Each structure stands twice: as C-alpha cells, then as structure tokens.
Tab-separated table of C-alpha atoms in Angstrom:
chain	number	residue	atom	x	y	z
L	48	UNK	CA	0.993	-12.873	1.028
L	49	UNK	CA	1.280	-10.595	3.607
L	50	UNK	CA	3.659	-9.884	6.782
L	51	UNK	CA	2.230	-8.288	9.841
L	52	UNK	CA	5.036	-7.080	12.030
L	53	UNK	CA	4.061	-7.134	15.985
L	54	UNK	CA	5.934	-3.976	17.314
L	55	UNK	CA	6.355	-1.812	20.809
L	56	UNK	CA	7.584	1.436	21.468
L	57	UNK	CA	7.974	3.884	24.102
L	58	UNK	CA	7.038	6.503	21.596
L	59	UNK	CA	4.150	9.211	22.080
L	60	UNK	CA	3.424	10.274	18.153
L	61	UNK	CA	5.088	9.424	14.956
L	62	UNK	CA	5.540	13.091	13.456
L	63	UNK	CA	3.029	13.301	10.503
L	64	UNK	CA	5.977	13.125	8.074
L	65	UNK	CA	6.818	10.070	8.743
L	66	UNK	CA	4.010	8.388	9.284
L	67	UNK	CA	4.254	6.389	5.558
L	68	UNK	CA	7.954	7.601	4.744
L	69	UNK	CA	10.013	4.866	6.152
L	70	UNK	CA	8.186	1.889	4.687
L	71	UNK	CA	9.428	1.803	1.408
L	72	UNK	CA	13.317	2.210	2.650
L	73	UNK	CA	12.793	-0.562	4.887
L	74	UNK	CA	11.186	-2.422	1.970
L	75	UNK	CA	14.284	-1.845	-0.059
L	76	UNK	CA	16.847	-2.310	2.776
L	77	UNK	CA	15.403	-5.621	3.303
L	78	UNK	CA	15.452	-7.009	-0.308
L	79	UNK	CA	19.102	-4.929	-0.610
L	80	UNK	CA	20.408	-7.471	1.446
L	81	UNK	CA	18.082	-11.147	1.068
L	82	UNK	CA	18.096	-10.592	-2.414
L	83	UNK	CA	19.862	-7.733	-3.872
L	84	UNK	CA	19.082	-8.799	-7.574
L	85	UNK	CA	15.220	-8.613	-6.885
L	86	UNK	CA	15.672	-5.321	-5.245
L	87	UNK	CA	17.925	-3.758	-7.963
L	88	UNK	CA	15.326	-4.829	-10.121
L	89	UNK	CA	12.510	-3.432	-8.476
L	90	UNK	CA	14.128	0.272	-8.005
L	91	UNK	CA	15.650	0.029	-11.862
L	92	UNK	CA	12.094	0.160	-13.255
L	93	UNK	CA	9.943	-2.419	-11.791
L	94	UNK	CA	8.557	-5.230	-13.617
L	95	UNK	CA	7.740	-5.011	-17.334
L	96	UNK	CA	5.272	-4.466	-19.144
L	97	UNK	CA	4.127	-1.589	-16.739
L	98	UNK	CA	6.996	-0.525	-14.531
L	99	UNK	CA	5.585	-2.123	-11.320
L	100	UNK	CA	6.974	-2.637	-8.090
L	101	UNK	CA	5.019	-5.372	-6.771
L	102	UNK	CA	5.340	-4.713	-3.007
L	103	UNK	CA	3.324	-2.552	-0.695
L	104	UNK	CA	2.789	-1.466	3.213
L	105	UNK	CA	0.945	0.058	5.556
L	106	UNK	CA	1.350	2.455	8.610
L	107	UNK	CA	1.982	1.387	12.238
L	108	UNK	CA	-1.278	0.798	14.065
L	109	UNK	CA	-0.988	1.678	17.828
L	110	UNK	CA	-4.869	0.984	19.168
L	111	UNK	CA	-4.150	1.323	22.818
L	112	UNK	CA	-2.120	4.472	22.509
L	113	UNK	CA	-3.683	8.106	23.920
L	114	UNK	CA	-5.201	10.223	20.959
L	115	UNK	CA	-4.364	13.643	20.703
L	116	UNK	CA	-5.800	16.341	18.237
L	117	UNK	CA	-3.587	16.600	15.361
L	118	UNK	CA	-1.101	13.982	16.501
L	119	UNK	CA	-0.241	10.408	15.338
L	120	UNK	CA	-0.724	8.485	18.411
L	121	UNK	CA	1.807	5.995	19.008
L	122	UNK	CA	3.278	4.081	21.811
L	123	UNK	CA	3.123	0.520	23.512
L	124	UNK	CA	2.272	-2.350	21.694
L	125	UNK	CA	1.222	-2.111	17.965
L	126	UNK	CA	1.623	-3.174	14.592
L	127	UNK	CA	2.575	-2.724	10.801
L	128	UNK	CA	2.064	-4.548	7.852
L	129	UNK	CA	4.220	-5.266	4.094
L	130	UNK	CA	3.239	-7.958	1.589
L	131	UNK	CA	3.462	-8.577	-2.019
L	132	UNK	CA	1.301	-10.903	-4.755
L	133	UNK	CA	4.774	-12.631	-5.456
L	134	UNK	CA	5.511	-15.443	-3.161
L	135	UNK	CA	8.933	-15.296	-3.206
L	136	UNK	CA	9.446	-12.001	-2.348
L	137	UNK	CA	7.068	-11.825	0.319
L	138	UNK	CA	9.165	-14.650	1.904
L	139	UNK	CA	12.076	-12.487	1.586
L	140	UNK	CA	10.395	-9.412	3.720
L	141	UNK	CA	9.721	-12.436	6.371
L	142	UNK	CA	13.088	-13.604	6.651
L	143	UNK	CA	14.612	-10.329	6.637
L	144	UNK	CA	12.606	-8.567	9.519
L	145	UNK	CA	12.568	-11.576	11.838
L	146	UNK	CA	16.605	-11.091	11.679
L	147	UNK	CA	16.036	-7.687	13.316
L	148	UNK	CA	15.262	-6.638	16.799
L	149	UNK	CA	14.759	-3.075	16.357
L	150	UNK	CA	13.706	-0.825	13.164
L	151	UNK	CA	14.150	2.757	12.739
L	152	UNK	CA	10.614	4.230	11.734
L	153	UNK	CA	11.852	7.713	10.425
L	154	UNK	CA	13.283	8.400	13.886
L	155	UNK	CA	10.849	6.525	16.156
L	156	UNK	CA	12.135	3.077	17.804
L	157	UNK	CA	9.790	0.006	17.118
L	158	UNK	CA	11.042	-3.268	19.004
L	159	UNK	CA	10.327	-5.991	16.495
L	160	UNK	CA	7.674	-8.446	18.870
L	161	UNK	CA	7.000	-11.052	16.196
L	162	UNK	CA	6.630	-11.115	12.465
L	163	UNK	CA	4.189	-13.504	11.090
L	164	UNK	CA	2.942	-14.585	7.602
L	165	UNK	CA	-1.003	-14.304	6.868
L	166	UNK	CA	-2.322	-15.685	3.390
L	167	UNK	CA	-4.792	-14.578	1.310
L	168	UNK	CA	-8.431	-15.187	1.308
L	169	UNK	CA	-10.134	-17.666	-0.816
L	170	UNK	CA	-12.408	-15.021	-2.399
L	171	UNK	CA	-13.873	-18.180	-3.902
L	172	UNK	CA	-16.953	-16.400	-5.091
L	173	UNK	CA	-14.779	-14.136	-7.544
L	174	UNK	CA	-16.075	-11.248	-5.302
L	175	UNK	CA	-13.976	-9.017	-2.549
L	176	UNK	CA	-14.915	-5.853	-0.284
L	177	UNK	CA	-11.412	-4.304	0.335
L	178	UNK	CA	-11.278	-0.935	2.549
L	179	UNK	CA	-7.972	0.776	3.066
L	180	UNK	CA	-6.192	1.990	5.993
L	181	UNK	CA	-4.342	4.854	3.912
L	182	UNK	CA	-5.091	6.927	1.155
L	183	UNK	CA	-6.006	5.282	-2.086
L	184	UNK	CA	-3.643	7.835	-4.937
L	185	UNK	CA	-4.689	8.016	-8.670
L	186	UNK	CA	-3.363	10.416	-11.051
L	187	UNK	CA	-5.947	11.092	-13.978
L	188	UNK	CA	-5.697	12.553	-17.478
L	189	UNK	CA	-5.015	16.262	-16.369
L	190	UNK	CA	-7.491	17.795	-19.355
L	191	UNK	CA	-9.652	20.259	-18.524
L	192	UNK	CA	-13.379	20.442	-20.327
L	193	UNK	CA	-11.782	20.628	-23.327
L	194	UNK	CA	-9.702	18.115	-23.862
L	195	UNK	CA	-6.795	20.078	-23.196
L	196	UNK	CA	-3.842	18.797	-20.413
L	197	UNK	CA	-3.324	21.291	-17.952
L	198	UNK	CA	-1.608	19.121	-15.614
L	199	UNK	CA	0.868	16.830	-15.170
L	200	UNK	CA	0.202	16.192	-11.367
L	201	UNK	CA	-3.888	15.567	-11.748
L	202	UNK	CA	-4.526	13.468	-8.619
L	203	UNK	CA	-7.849	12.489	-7.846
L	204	UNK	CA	-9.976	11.571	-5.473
L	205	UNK	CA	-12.670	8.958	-5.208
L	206	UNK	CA	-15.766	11.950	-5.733
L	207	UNK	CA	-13.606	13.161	-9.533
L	208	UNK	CA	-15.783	11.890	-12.232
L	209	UNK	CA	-12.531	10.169	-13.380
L	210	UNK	CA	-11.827	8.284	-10.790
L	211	UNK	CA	-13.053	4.699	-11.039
L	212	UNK	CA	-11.935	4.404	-14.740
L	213	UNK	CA	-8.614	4.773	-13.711
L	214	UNK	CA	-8.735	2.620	-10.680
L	215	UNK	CA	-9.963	-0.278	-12.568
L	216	UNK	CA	-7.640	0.631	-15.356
L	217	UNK	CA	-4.917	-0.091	-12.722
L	218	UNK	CA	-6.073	-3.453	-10.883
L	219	UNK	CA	-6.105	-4.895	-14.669
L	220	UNK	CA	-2.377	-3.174	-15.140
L	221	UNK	CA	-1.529	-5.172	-11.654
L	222	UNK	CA	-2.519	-8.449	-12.909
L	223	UNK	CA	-1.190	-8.328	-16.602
L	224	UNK	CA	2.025	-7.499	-14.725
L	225	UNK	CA	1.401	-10.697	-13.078
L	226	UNK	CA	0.274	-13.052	-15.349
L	227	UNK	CA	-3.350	-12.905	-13.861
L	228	UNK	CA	-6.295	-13.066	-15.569
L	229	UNK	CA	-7.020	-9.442	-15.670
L	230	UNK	CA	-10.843	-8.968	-15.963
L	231	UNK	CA	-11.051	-7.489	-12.838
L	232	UNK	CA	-13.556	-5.082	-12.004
L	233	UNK	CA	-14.717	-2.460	-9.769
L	234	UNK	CA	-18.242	-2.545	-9.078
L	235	UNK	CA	-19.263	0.144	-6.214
L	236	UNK	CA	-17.182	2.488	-4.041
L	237	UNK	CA	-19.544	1.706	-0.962
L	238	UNK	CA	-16.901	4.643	1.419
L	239	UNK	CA	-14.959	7.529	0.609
L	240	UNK	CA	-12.689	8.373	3.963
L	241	UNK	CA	-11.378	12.142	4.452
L	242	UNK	CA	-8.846	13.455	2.111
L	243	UNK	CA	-4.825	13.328	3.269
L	244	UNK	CA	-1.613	13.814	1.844
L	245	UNK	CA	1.404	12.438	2.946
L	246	UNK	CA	4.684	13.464	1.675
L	247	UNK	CA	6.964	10.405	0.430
L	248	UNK	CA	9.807	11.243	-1.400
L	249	UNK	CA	10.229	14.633	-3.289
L	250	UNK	CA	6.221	15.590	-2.528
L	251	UNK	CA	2.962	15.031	-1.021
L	252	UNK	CA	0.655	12.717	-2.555
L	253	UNK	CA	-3.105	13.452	-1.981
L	254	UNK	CA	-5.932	10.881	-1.674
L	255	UNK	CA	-8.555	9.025	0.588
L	256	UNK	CA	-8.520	6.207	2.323
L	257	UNK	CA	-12.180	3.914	0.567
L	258	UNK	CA	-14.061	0.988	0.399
L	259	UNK	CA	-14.855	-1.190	-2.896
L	260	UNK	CA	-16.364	-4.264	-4.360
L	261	UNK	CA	-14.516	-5.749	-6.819
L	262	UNK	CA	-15.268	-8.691	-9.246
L	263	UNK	CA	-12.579	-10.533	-10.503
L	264	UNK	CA	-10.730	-13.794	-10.725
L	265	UNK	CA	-10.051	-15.513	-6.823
L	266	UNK	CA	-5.945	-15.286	-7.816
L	267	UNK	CA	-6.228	-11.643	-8.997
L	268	UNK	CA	-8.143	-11.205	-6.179
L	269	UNK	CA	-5.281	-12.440	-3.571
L	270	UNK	CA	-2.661	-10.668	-5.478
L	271	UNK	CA	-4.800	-6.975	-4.716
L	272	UNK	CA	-5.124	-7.991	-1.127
L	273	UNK	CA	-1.487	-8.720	-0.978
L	274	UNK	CA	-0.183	-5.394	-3.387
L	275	UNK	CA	-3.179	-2.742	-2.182
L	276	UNK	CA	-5.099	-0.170	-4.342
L	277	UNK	CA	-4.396	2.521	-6.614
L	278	UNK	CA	-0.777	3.644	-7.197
L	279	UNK	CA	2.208	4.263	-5.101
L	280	UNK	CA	1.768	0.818	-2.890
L	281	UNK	CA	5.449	0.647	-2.026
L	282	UNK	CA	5.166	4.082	-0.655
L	283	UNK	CA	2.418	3.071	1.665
L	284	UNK	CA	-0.676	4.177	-0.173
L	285	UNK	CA	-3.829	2.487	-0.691
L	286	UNK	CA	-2.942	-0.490	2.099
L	287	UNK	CA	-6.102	-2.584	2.376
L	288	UNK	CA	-7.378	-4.024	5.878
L	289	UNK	CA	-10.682	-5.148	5.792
C-alpha cells in the first residue's frame, strides 16, 4: 500500500539538500509514536533474514510551481508519497499523518491537504513496467578487472555492466524478506534518467532515476510497487510512479 499526502506551501524551492532528507525522519517519527515497537524494530536492524526496512518515500511533487535553473521548484499545491508492502504498517503512516496539520520538510512548511490510501495494482499478468521518480542506488562488488575489491562504496549506475545482477539480486532479497515467492525478474531497463546524488544521512548517494519490466509473482509484484527499487527506499531512493 501506499499513502499519497496532498500538501500546500507558500514555499519557492526546497534547497537541494533536503529535497529526500526529511522523509525517512518523518517515517520514523510517525511509527515512534503509532507503534514504537515496529519502529524500534525497523531502526535496530530491520527485518531478518536481510536487514530490511520495509518502508519507502518519495519527494514532494509541486507541478504548478515556477521552474528555475538549478532550483527545486516548490510552492502551492502539491504532493508526496510513503508506503510499505506490509499492511499494517502502511496503515500506521495513514493514521499518523492525517493527525497532523503541518510537517516540517527539512525547513520548508507543507500544510497537510488530505492523506489518502491507494492499493496496489493487480499486475495479474505476472508482468509490471515501474519507472521511478528518484534515483534508483545499487552498490556493486567494488573489484576491479581483476577480481580485486578496491572499494567499499562501488555505486552503480544503470549503464555499469553490473548493474542488473544486483538489482534483481535485490527484488528477490525484498520478497524472501517477505515471505513472497521470490522468482522475480528483471527483464529490460527500457530508460536510464540523468545521474543525481542526494545526500541523506552521513553522504551522498549517487544513482538514476529508470524504467524496467519485471516478471514476477502479482503479490511480489504489489509489494515492489509499494517498497520501490534498488536500495536505500526509506531514504527516498528508487520511489516508483508509473
């Protein structure tokens, strides 16, 4: 399931740095105080056997606000979206936003408007097109030619030879976490978007935003619609649209 949150604000730009930040604290603030065990959980480790967190967001949307070179246009009405493959705690981020009138976006005032719940898609035919709104993040192997690590911080893009391996290497990580079935697979990355990094936390995560087919079970399906691709969800990366 996931939770699109109807917002305004009087707000021209959302400074670059804080265009993903504040997701994952409100996230956290939200289960902190619906259900503090779930949330202790979560930030202990995540869910076993992987060390998941099960939640994910995306950045606010402002269509009708004035764009302006090297600026993240914000300002009147907009929107922003969390969700999560597990019912339960998608219900929680419902409840807990639709208490509040006014969030704190890493400085920038969004009045809450509305906050409704949007299920899944059938994907009946065991096939999905997701593209993402933010940066898809994968970290690979780190070897060089050689077989050698010279990394610890490898992150890829979609264009590194490594890349799909690894993506589909997560999506089946997602739904063993789950229970899913998890023969999921990625068939074609049909989009690659331009390469960003936001900084979350103690650094800047690099990646682009894509678009991919994906053949898998219809529930394993729902629960990557609802979580998003690649890694770092909760922080705000790889939040599918479309």
């Amino acid at each position: 399931m996931r939770v699109r949150v109807e917002v305004s604000t009087t707000a021209a730009e959302i400074p670059w740095g804080m265009v993903l930040a504040p997701g994952r604290g409100l996230i956290y603030d939200v289960l902190e105080r619906e259900a503090p065990v779930v949330g202790r959980y979560f930030h202990a480790g995540g869910m076993q056997p992987y060390g998941m967190v099960p939640v994910g967001h995306g950045a606010p949307m402002f269509p009708l606000a004035k764009r302006r070179k090297g600026k993240y246009a914000a300002g009147g009405q907009g929107w922003f979206e969390v969700g999560s493959p597990i019912l339960d705690v998608a219900a929680v981020l419902v409840q807990g936003i639709k208490q509040r009138e006014l969030l704190d976006w890493g400085g920038t005032a969004l009045h809450v408007v509305s906050v409704t719940a949007m299920d899944p898609p059938e994907f009946a035919s065991g096939r999905a097109r997701f593209r993402t709104s933010t940066p898809v993040v994968m970290k690979g192997s780190g070897r060089d030619s050689a077989g050698i690590r010279t990394t610890r911080q490898a992150w890829l893009l979609p264009t590194d030879q490594e890349f799909p391996a690894y993506l589909q290497g997560n999506l089946r990580r997602k739904a063993e976490t789950l229970g899913l079935d998890p023969e999921v697979s990625l068939t074609e990355i049909s989009w690659v978007g331009g390469k960003r990094s936001y900084r979350v936390g103690q650094g800047a995560k690099p990646g682009a935003p894509i678009e991919v087919e994906l053949v898998g079970a219809p529930e394993t399906l729902q629960a990557i619609w609802s979580w998003g691709l690649g890694q770092a969800n909760a922080a705000g990366f790889g939040w599918v649209t479309a």
